[in-house]
mmCIF file of C-alpha atoms in Angstrom:
data_model
loop_
_atom_site.group_PDB
_atom_site.id
_atom_site.type_symbol
_atom_site.label_atom_id
_atom_site.label_comp_id
_atom_site.label_asym_id
_atom_site.label_seq_id
_atom_site.Cartn_x
_atom_site.Cartn_y
_atom_site.Cartn_z
ATOM 1 C CA UNK A 1 68.582 -47.175 34.556
ATOM 2 C CA UNK A 2 70.646 -45.644 37.328
ATOM 3 C CA UNK A 3 72.307 -45.783 40.798
ATOM 4 C CA UNK A 4 74.314 -44.240 43.365
ATOM 5 C CA UNK A 5 77.184 -45.473 44.674
ATOM 6 C CA UNK A 6 78.427 -43.604 47.793
ATOM 7 C CA UNK A 7 81.682 -44.410 49.715
ATOM 8 C CA UNK A 8 83.361 -43.274 53.065
ATOM 9 C CA UNK A 9 86.379 -43.930 54.738
ATOM 10 C CA UNK A 10 90.005 -43.153 55.643
ATOM 11 C CA UNK A 11 91.587 -42.268 53.069
ATOM 12 C CA UNK A 12 94.568 -44.699 50.922
ATOM 13 C CA UNK A 13 95.536 -45.724 47.697
ATOM 14 C CA UNK A 14 93.241 -48.155 45.794
ATOM 15 C CA UNK A 15 89.470 -46.865 46.984
ATOM 16 C CA UNK A 16 88.248 -45.715 43.528
ATOM 17 C CA UNK A 17 90.561 -48.976 41.452
ATOM 18 C CA UNK A 18 88.563 -51.070 43.640
ATOM 19 C CA UNK A 19 84.890 -49.665 43.025
ATOM 20 C CA UNK A 20 85.375 -49.183 39.735
ATOM 21 C CA UNK A 21 86.564 -52.933 39.010
ATOM 22 C CA UNK A 22 83.762 -54.188 41.164
ATOM 23 C CA UNK A 23 81.156 -51.812 38.729
ATOM 24 C CA UNK A 24 83.172 -53.809 35.670
ATOM 25 C CA UNK A 25 82.724 -57.128 36.806
ATOM 26 C CA UNK A 26 79.162 -56.387 37.467
ATOM 27 C CA UNK A 27 78.998 -54.982 33.703
ATOM 28 C CA UNK A 28 78.399 -51.914 35.458
ATOM 29 C CA UNK A 29 78.856 -48.422 33.406
ATOM 30 C CA UNK A 30 79.987 -45.898 35.087
ATOM 31 C CA UNK A 31 78.841 -42.553 34.254
ATOM 32 C CA UNK A 32 80.126 -39.899 36.765
ATOM 33 C CA UNK A 33 82.322 -39.507 39.520
ATOM 34 C CA UNK A 34 82.779 -36.726 42.481
ATOM 35 C CA UNK A 35 85.552 -37.284 45.083
ATOM 36 C CA UNK A 36 86.902 -35.175 47.530
ATOM 37 C CA UNK A 37 89.730 -35.621 50.580
ATOM 38 C CA UNK A 38 88.808 -33.433 53.879
ATOM 39 C CA UNK A 39 91.824 -33.883 56.513
ATOM 40 C CA UNK A 40 92.180 -37.551 55.370
ATOM 41 C CA UNK A 41 88.664 -39.024 54.744
ATOM 42 C CA UNK A 42 87.781 -39.787 51.409
ATOM 43 C CA UNK A 43 84.306 -39.655 50.254
ATOM 44 C CA UNK A 44 83.259 -40.422 46.749
ATOM 45 C CA UNK A 45 79.466 -40.301 44.493
ATOM 46 C CA UNK A 46 79.236 -42.106 42.139
ATOM 47 C CA UNK A 47 76.246 -42.453 39.214
ATOM 48 C CA UNK A 48 76.667 -45.762 37.390
ATOM 49 C CA UNK A 49 74.121 -47.221 34.645
ATOM 50 C CA UNK A 50 72.890 -50.589 35.873
ATOM 51 C CA UNK A 51 71.442 -51.658 32.793
ATOM 52 C CA UNK A 52 73.142 -54.516 31.374
ATOM 53 C CA UNK A 53 74.010 -55.442 35.047
ATOM 54 C CA UNK A 54 75.162 -59.145 35.577
ATOM 55 C CA UNK A 55 72.885 -60.626 38.530
ATOM 56 C CA UNK A 56 70.605 -57.969 40.284
ATOM 57 C CA UNK A 57 70.532 -54.752 42.065
ATOM 58 C CA UNK A 58 69.958 -55.968 44.933
ATOM 59 C CA UNK A 59 72.698 -58.824 45.496
ATOM 60 C CA UNK A 60 75.408 -56.436 44.110
ATOM 61 C CA UNK A 61 74.246 -53.812 46.897
ATOM 62 C CA UNK A 62 74.293 -56.804 49.399
ATOM 63 C CA UNK A 63 77.794 -57.406 47.741
ATOM 64 C CA UNK A 64 79.207 -53.868 48.071
ATOM 65 C CA UNK A 65 78.246 -53.331 51.676
ATOM 66 C CA UNK A 66 80.203 -56.827 52.923
ATOM 67 C CA UNK A 67 83.400 -55.407 50.601
ATOM 68 C CA UNK A 68 83.149 -51.568 52.380
ATOM 69 C CA UNK A 69 82.702 -53.687 56.109
ATOM 70 C CA UNK A 70 85.888 -55.739 55.136
ATOM 71 C CA UNK A 71 87.713 -52.857 53.487
ATOM 72 C CA UNK A 72 87.110 -50.719 56.735
ATOM 73 C CA UNK A 73 84.862 -48.542 54.273
ATOM 74 C CA UNK A 74 80.766 -47.394 54.295
ATOM 75 C CA UNK A 75 79.738 -47.958 50.890
ATOM 76 C CA UNK A 76 75.789 -47.684 49.884
ATOM 77 C CA UNK A 77 74.547 -48.803 46.850
ATOM 78 C CA UNK A 78 70.756 -47.094 45.659
ATOM 79 C CA UNK A 79 68.450 -46.861 42.708
ATOM 80 C CA UNK A 80 68.579 -42.923 41.557
ATOM 81 C CA UNK A 81 65.283 -43.004 41.958
ATOM 82 C CA UNK A 82 65.320 -43.406 45.451
ATOM 83 C CA UNK A 83 68.614 -41.153 46.031
ATOM 84 C CA UNK A 84 66.547 -38.158 44.231
ATOM 85 C CA UNK A 85 63.225 -38.965 46.260
ATOM 86 C CA UNK A 86 65.341 -38.785 49.453
ATOM 87 C CA UNK A 87 67.665 -35.234 48.492
ATOM 88 C CA UNK A 88 64.078 -33.584 47.135
ATOM 89 C CA UNK A 89 61.969 -31.535 49.323
#
């Protein structure tokens, strides 16, 4: 099963590493990463496989949203099916 993680915030060292470490801690496999920095703003979209994850996607989502608030980032995690439905006409 796949999910999409998006991150937006002021650019600084270690954002990608932090997200990757959280995924590794939850046994989530990172499939693809696209990131860019525009006028000092970091944006990233990450595709992940959570088939073997420790815990539930709901708990991970809540954890990542809380982490985002603590780090002054906006972090969203959503199931790939929801993401796909939102982006189809």
